[in-house]
Amino acid sequence: MKMLNPQRRARLERRMVGSTNRWRFPSKPFSGDLLGLSQRCKALSVDLDEALKNPDRLCVSQIQKIFSETSKNKPVQSREADVILECLGSRWELHQPQLFQSETLSKLYLMALAQSTKRPTKELESLLQAQLPGKIKERPPTKKMIISLKINDPVVTKVAFAMALKSLYLSQVEMNVNDVLAVLASAHVLQFSSLFQRCVAVMMKGLTPSTIKSFYLAGCKYKEEQLTTACEKWLEMNLVPLVGTQIHLRKIPQELLHRVLRSPRLFTFNEFHLLNTLLLWVFLQLNPKVQTVPVQETVLAFFTSFSRKYSFLDQDTGQSLVPLFLCLRLHGIIKGKNLEELRHINFFPESWLIRVTANHYHAEYTTHSEVIAIYGFFFEIKGVRHDTTSYSFYMQRVRHSDVVCEHGPVSLRAERLVKYEIRAQTLVDGQWQEFRTNQITQKFGFSKPSCKSHALKIHTVGLPIYASFSFIFPMS
């Protein structure tokens, strides 16, 4: 008679997932039950499509969720470490509840657990059982694991990596702007999402002319859209008034500069200011040894020194820069002196200058505090502060005899049709507030009420306020 060894058959196990019970195989992360899988993913905050591609992530996510819930606000008891992490030439002692906040370390630990014992499932069940709520249980003895992590990101430093590991134990680790880039890279390597988002928040608050480049490139590298968007919006407001006056302008990547130049929110005192900022950026790219911001005459003289046979943008050096200068609204440069400078430096193709001369009738002016004159029509731009949070912006037509003006034409027309729009932007608690009028078409005369535009009235606590006036002369 032959004896058959009874083998234990895997049996179906009912698990509570979401609001319903679903039949699941305990030994497999996915058994074809899409509804149950969807509910489980939702409970664990895991993307369903990602889970179908990588079922093992469900196990890691579930363990992470158990440990994060049981270790919240629980002080770390001083006991011997469970895990030794070998990384960056050092050995770091870690404990299981804290280790599982990192998806990378969780996977390394589970792999080591599977390789070190014949019954990894039993070991894992004991580990999780100790985390369940209820009466205090004796911690089961566990073998100290050694795991290794190789880091290829050159941005990660040993000090920053130590800060990232420290953040596994402390919810608020002090971090300054100088360290945050390396800590962000460490958090990305560890797949430590809460620390990664804290780093992003610090970077968004720490944008300056000296950090804008590195923070923007980090956002691109790690595909953090929130950070790249914040960098773009910050530069839209600060390119001309702040960055354009410092040597840090050289560091602005061309791709970022192109995005900002295309934005309708870009702030500038007027279009000629923006042009000079862009010419300075090109000058600094072509003269890397220059360490101080040159005066405008030096920049113009540099471009004048090129061959006059072709314009700068038509030459090999300038062709890659054409997309940047296509973003400029050159028709907004209407002063004769400024137009003469454009011709003198031989920077733009002749066809561009002809088009500017022909079309600058539709010039658009951006806000400043002076009276402006266009084809003999004079307008005064005004911004009025009524109290600490109330402001209004408007423009009004004035007589040429009421202002001191350069030699130029004076229109004798009593009325002129103008199409205009007024915008204002300000930063409040890290968020941009935007205000605007509709596009308004109005006849401007010399007497009230026709001499004054509609006013843009706003209420905000933000300072400074960036206001812009845009207008053209329609056919009339």
XYZ file of C-alpha atoms in Angstrom:
476
model
C 0.000 0.000 0.000
C 1.459 3.280 -1.068
C 1.072 6.209 1.288
C 0.389 9.581 -0.258
C 1.684 12.638 1.577
C -1.279 14.950 2.011
C -0.463 18.290 0.482
C -2.015 21.448 1.713
C -4.110 23.057 -1.015
C -4.284 26.797 -1.289
C -7.775 27.876 -0.390
C -9.723 30.949 -1.272
C -9.726 33.667 1.336
C -12.254 36.436 1.693
C -10.757 39.875 2.306
C -12.434 43.110 3.142
C -11.721 45.560 0.292
C -13.592 48.842 0.148
C -17.270 48.486 0.994
C -17.750 44.893 -0.280
C -16.200 41.468 0.210
C -14.309 40.028 -2.761
C -12.902 36.519 -3.175
C -9.102 36.712 -3.539
C -6.189 34.268 -3.785
C -3.821 35.175 -0.908
C -0.737 33.969 -2.789
C -1.275 36.161 -5.837
C -1.557 39.941 -5.959
C -3.979 39.806 -8.899
C -6.276 36.921 -9.811
C -8.327 38.482 -12.583
C -10.862 40.110 -10.277
C -10.859 43.637 -11.746
C -13.597 44.970 -9.485
C -11.824 43.748 -6.355
C -8.506 45.063 -7.636
C -10.055 48.467 -8.352
C -11.499 48.676 -4.841
C -8.234 47.615 -3.276
C -6.255 50.175 -5.279
C -8.652 52.915 -4.220
C -8.302 51.963 -0.554
C -4.494 52.014 -0.832
C -4.329 55.168 -3.008
C -2.614 53.243 -5.826
C -3.249 53.927 -9.518
C -5.152 51.007 -11.090
C -3.267 51.096 -14.403
C 0.030 51.121 -12.505
C -1.104 48.165 -10.414
C -1.947 46.121 -13.516
C 1.552 46.764 -14.878
C 3.268 46.156 -11.531
C 1.130 44.015 -9.158
C 3.958 43.798 -6.588
C 3.484 47.483 -5.812
C 0.138 46.633 -4.173
C 1.940 44.586 -1.549
C 4.459 47.348 -0.848
C 1.725 50.008 -0.716
C -0.364 47.934 1.682
C 2.566 47.398 4.046
C 3.488 51.085 3.867
C -0.087 52.041 4.748
C -0.166 49.738 7.777
C 3.124 51.057 9.125
C 2.296 54.711 8.461
C -1.022 54.433 10.308
C 0.434 52.621 13.343
C 3.556 54.794 13.608
C 1.764 58.185 13.377
C 2.723 60.378 16.333
C 4.355 57.345 17.964
C 7.778 58.060 19.452
C 10.621 55.837 18.322
C 11.549 53.515 21.153
C 15.265 53.167 21.683
C 15.978 49.604 20.640
C 18.361 47.852 18.375
C 17.995 48.565 14.669
C 16.287 46.019 12.419
C 18.031 46.961 9.182
C 21.483 48.126 8.151
C 21.524 50.160 4.946
C 24.792 50.267 3.019
C 24.908 53.358 0.830
C 27.354 56.093 -0.208
C 30.202 54.342 1.582
C 28.425 54.370 4.957
C 26.254 52.023 7.017
C 22.985 53.421 8.345
C 20.941 51.712 11.071
C 17.180 51.844 10.507
C 13.998 50.511 12.116
C 11.151 48.779 10.308
C 8.262 51.196 10.986
C 10.282 54.152 9.710
C 11.912 52.269 6.853
C 8.551 51.485 5.248
C 7.869 55.185 4.596
C 10.291 54.815 1.681
C 9.050 52.734 -1.225
C 12.631 52.044 -2.368
C 13.761 50.797 1.043
C 10.532 48.792 1.425
C 11.242 46.870 -1.771
C 14.882 46.292 -0.829
C 13.848 44.997 2.584
C 11.180 42.643 1.210
C 13.652 41.287 -1.360
C 16.218 40.674 1.376
C 13.534 39.015 3.523
C 12.568 36.702 0.657
C 16.183 35.677 0.077
C 17.129 35.154 3.737
C 14.392 32.763 4.813
C 12.513 29.807 3.419
C 9.224 31.184 4.728
C 9.205 34.912 3.881
C 5.404 35.068 3.995
C 5.389 33.799 7.592
C 8.042 36.330 8.571
C 6.068 39.133 6.976
C 2.838 38.062 8.684
C 4.592 38.150 12.059
C 5.967 41.581 11.253
C 2.544 42.952 10.316
C 0.817 41.209 13.230
C 2.979 43.201 15.620
C 1.643 46.427 14.087
C -2.049 45.617 14.482
C -3.953 47.614 17.140
C -4.963 45.878 20.324
C -3.164 44.702 23.394
C 0.560 45.252 23.614
C 2.450 42.360 22.135
C 5.988 41.284 22.587
C 8.003 42.185 19.551
C 8.948 38.926 17.767
C 12.666 38.409 17.378
C 13.784 39.224 13.867
C 17.063 38.779 12.110
C 18.899 42.014 11.357
C 18.862 42.557 7.606
C 21.587 44.169 5.533
C 20.411 45.948 2.371
C 22.430 47.889 -0.193
C 21.424 50.867 -2.295
C 23.488 52.239 -5.178
C 22.841 55.885 -6.059
C 23.804 57.212 -9.485
C 22.396 60.720 -9.127
C 25.411 63.055 -8.686
C 23.210 65.650 -6.951
C 22.760 63.378 -3.915
C 25.310 64.096 -1.164
C 25.996 62.124 2.003
C 24.815 65.024 4.177
C 21.564 65.416 2.210
C 20.957 61.654 2.238
C 21.437 61.675 6.025
C 18.828 64.452 6.286
C 16.431 62.373 4.188
C 16.897 59.343 6.461
C 16.471 61.580 9.503
C 13.125 62.671 8.048
C 11.948 59.052 8.322
C 11.990 59.599 12.103
C 11.141 63.298 12.431
C 8.208 64.992 10.686
C 9.931 68.389 10.483
C 13.652 68.368 9.734
C 15.107 71.858 9.381
C 16.123 72.451 5.793
C 17.542 75.553 4.113
C 17.573 76.574 0.470
C 21.221 75.578 0.038
C 20.506 71.949 1.003
C 17.073 71.484 -0.513
C 18.172 70.461 -4.024
C 20.273 67.534 -2.750
C 17.556 66.528 -0.247
C 14.989 66.560 -3.070
C 17.224 64.241 -5.109
C 17.626 61.959 -2.065
C 13.855 61.870 -1.516
C 13.395 60.943 -5.180
C 15.904 58.078 -4.894
C 14.189 56.818 -1.732
C 10.706 57.341 -3.242
C 9.866 59.206 -0.034
C 6.874 61.204 -1.286
C 6.088 63.316 1.791
C 9.685 64.568 2.032
C 9.778 65.179 -1.719
C 6.712 67.429 -1.498
C 8.167 69.321 1.491
C 11.283 70.017 -0.578
C 9.138 71.268 -3.464
C 7.335 73.645 -1.083
C 10.652 75.020 0.224
C 11.906 75.532 -3.336
C 8.748 77.339 -4.428
C 9.150 79.767 -1.522
C 12.887 80.176 -2.118
C 12.887 81.337 -5.746
C 15.508 84.040 -6.366
C 17.656 85.106 -9.331
C 20.391 82.754 -8.075
C 18.141 79.679 -7.582
C 15.675 79.942 -10.468
C 17.806 77.925 -12.903
C 18.653 74.980 -10.630
C 15.116 74.743 -9.236
C 13.547 74.846 -12.708
C 15.895 72.169 -14.051
C 15.152 70.006 -11.000
C 11.429 70.334 -11.709
C 12.020 69.212 -15.297
C 14.317 66.357 -14.245
C 11.860 64.890 -11.756
C 8.777 65.835 -13.804
C 7.387 67.993 -10.974
C 4.970 70.233 -12.883
C 3.997 72.222 -9.780
C 7.612 73.374 -9.370
C 8.253 74.190 -13.034
C 5.020 76.176 -13.208
C 5.985 78.155 -10.095
C 9.382 78.945 -11.657
C 7.739 80.161 -14.862
C 5.265 82.396 -13.018
C 7.994 83.840 -10.799
C 10.154 84.682 -13.819
C 7.201 86.225 -15.665
C 7.004 88.879 -12.943
C 10.742 89.273 -12.259
C 12.570 88.851 -15.582
C 12.723 92.567 -16.442
C 12.607 94.396 -13.072
C 14.879 92.011 -11.104
C 16.721 89.252 -12.983
C 17.428 91.554 -15.930
C 19.555 93.775 -13.694
C 21.800 90.981 -12.344
C 24.520 88.716 -13.723
C 22.270 85.724 -12.881
C 20.384 86.534 -16.091
C 23.081 84.535 -17.915
C 21.947 81.310 -16.211
C 18.349 81.409 -17.459
C 17.911 78.418 -19.847
C 16.799 79.355 -23.347
C 13.825 76.988 -23.179
C 12.545 78.635 -19.972
C 13.157 82.106 -21.381
C 11.151 81.207 -24.481
C 8.211 80.000 -22.374
C 8.198 83.201 -20.324
C 8.438 85.473 -23.378
C 5.381 83.763 -24.866
C 3.310 84.253 -21.716
C 0.584 86.937 -21.766
C 1.324 87.521 -18.055
C 4.927 88.670 -18.644
C 5.527 91.984 -16.880
C 7.678 94.739 -18.402
C 7.851 98.503 -18.028
C 7.618 98.789 -21.805
C 8.626 96.757 -24.831
C 11.974 98.498 -25.209
C 12.909 97.483 -21.645
C 12.114 93.873 -22.527
C 14.190 94.107 -25.714
C 17.179 95.454 -23.778
C 16.852 92.617 -21.250
C 16.871 90.053 -24.055
C 19.852 91.725 -25.780
C 21.719 91.608 -22.463
C 20.947 87.886 -22.130
C 22.395 87.231 -25.606
C 25.458 89.366 -24.793
C 26.107 87.335 -21.611
C 25.785 84.039 -23.516
C 28.390 85.160 -26.053
C 30.740 86.667 -23.437
C 31.029 84.054 -20.654
C 34.066 85.766 -19.086
C 32.104 88.928 -18.285
C 31.305 88.836 -14.552
C 29.487 92.155 -14.091
C 26.406 93.581 -15.777
C 27.579 95.949 -18.549
C 25.954 99.276 -19.316
C 23.541 99.398 -22.237
C 26.012 101.270 -24.462
C 28.513 98.385 -24.150
C 25.883 95.850 -25.221
C 24.797 97.931 -28.229
C 28.421 98.530 -29.257
C 29.080 94.781 -29.156
C 26.330 94.002 -31.662
C 27.292 96.968 -33.825
C 30.760 95.422 -34.217
C 29.410 92.481 -36.249
C 29.511 92.492 -40.044
C 26.935 94.826 -41.534
C 26.497 92.662 -44.604
C 23.868 90.640 -42.756
C 21.884 91.338 -39.598
C 22.906 89.463 -36.433
C 19.822 87.196 -36.520
C 20.592 86.274 -40.149
C 24.084 85.084 -39.240
C 24.911 81.578 -37.970
C 25.400 82.840 -34.406
C 21.947 84.372 -34.218
C 19.711 81.959 -36.131
C 19.046 79.729 -33.107
C 17.846 82.815 -31.206
C 15.199 83.861 -33.729
C 12.312 82.108 -31.838
C 13.049 84.273 -28.774
C 12.892 87.559 -30.654
C 9.765 86.510 -32.544
C 8.007 86.649 -29.159
C 8.692 90.391 -28.837
C 6.017 92.903 -29.790
C 8.367 95.217 -31.638
C 5.450 97.313 -32.868
C 5.238 98.542 -29.252
C 8.546 100.395 -29.701
C 7.416 103.707 -31.164
C 9.866 106.376 -29.993
C 11.981 107.603 -32.857
C 15.172 107.438 -30.783
C 14.577 103.783 -29.892
C 13.781 102.845 -33.497
C 17.013 104.501 -34.613
C 18.953 102.378 -32.114
C 17.368 99.231 -33.564
C 18.580 100.166 -37.045
C 22.018 101.229 -35.848
C 22.964 97.949 -34.135
C 21.961 95.915 -37.240
C 20.492 93.175 -35.064
C 17.158 92.539 -36.818
C 16.598 91.592 -40.463
C 15.583 94.533 -42.648
C 12.209 92.907 -43.314
C 11.444 92.983 -39.575
C 12.240 96.680 -39.272
C 10.130 97.532 -42.325
C 7.205 95.643 -40.818
C 7.657 97.442 -37.482
C 7.709 100.820 -39.199
C 4.602 99.952 -41.210
C 2.596 98.419 -38.385
C 3.633 100.294 -35.257
C 0.453 102.290 -35.704
C -1.022 99.424 -33.659
C 1.585 99.883 -30.931
C 0.894 98.440 -27.515
C 2.257 100.180 -24.440
C 2.840 98.557 -21.119
C 2.404 100.404 -17.886
C 4.755 102.980 -16.447
C 4.312 106.212 -14.517
C 4.969 108.707 -17.292
C 2.859 110.437 -19.901
C 3.132 108.669 -23.259
C 2.681 110.113 -26.740
C 1.550 108.139 -29.792
C 1.158 109.888 -33.155
C 0.449 113.198 -31.518
C -2.013 111.802 -28.954
C -1.003 112.113 -25.290
C -2.182 109.783 -22.519
C -1.435 109.726 -18.800
C -1.261 106.349 -17.051
C -2.440 106.399 -13.451
C -2.489 103.969 -10.541
C -4.263 105.179 -7.381
C -4.047 103.664 -3.926
C -7.277 104.475 -2.036
C -6.414 102.613 1.183
C -4.275 99.686 2.324
C -6.127 97.134 0.170
C -7.985 99.192 -2.458
C -6.481 100.321 -5.782
C -7.648 101.599 -9.168
C -5.885 101.911 -12.512
C -6.955 104.006 -15.477
C -5.653 106.259 -18.236
C -6.796 109.604 -19.549
C -6.100 111.768 -22.562
C -4.286 115.054 -21.936
C -3.506 118.080 -24.121
C -0.002 118.408 -25.508
C 0.209 121.868 -23.953
C -0.243 120.336 -20.476
C 2.879 118.157 -20.671
C 6.556 118.632 -21.433
C 7.221 116.607 -24.569
C 10.038 116.038 -27.028
C 9.842 117.397 -30.555
C 7.269 115.364 -32.399
C 3.883 115.452 -34.099
C 0.817 116.873 -32.362
C -2.629 115.704 -33.415
C -5.347 118.339 -33.767
C -8.151 115.778 -33.776
C -10.666 116.399 -31.010
C -11.527 112.683 -30.669
C -9.761 109.395 -31.306
C -11.112 105.832 -31.147
C -8.990 103.604 -28.854
C -9.279 99.907 -28.031
C -7.680 99.091 -24.658
C -7.412 96.593 -21.815
C -6.058 97.028 -18.242
C -4.511 94.145 -16.246
C -3.085 93.829 -12.704
C -1.311 90.938 -10.976
C 0.029 90.422 -7.460
C 1.342 87.576 -5.295
C -0.622 86.640 -2.152
C 0.459 83.692 0.031
C 2.327 82.116 -2.852
C -0.610 82.361 -5.279
C -0.945 84.880 -8.112
C -4.093 87.007 -8.108
C -5.054 88.352 -11.542
C -7.464 91.187 -12.358
C -8.439 92.603 -15.751
C -10.990 94.644 -17.636
C -12.611 93.478 -20.816
C -11.289 94.784 -24.132
C -12.987 98.177 -24.340
C -13.393 100.414 -27.386
C -13.889 104.085 -26.489
C -13.647 107.540 -28.075
C -11.220 109.736 -26.176
C -11.711 113.499 -26.194
C -10.298 116.315 -24.081
C -13.221 116.963 -21.735
C -14.856 114.790 -19.102
C -16.114 112.131 -19.163
C -14.704 111.173 -22.589
C -11.080 111.952 -21.670
C -10.940 109.203 -18.999
C -10.936 105.418 -19.505
C -12.849 102.865 -17.498
C -11.034 102.143 -14.222
C -9.812 98.735 -13.099
C -10.701 98.607 -9.382
C -9.156 95.888 -7.253
C -8.981 94.850 -3.591
C -5.898 92.902 -2.508
C -3.327 92.666 0.272
C -0.544 91.722 -2.147
C 2.469 93.953 -2.845
C 3.890 94.910 -5.245
C 1.137 95.141 -7.842
C 2.144 94.747 -11.492
C -0.240 96.719 -13.719
C -0.248 96.705 -17.537
C -2.122 98.886 -20.040
C -2.490 97.607 -23.605
C -4.127 99.609 -26.391
C -4.251 100.098 -30.145
C -5.820 102.650 -32.515
C -8.496 100.983 -34.651
C -9.366 102.393 -38.063
C -11.580 105.446 -37.645
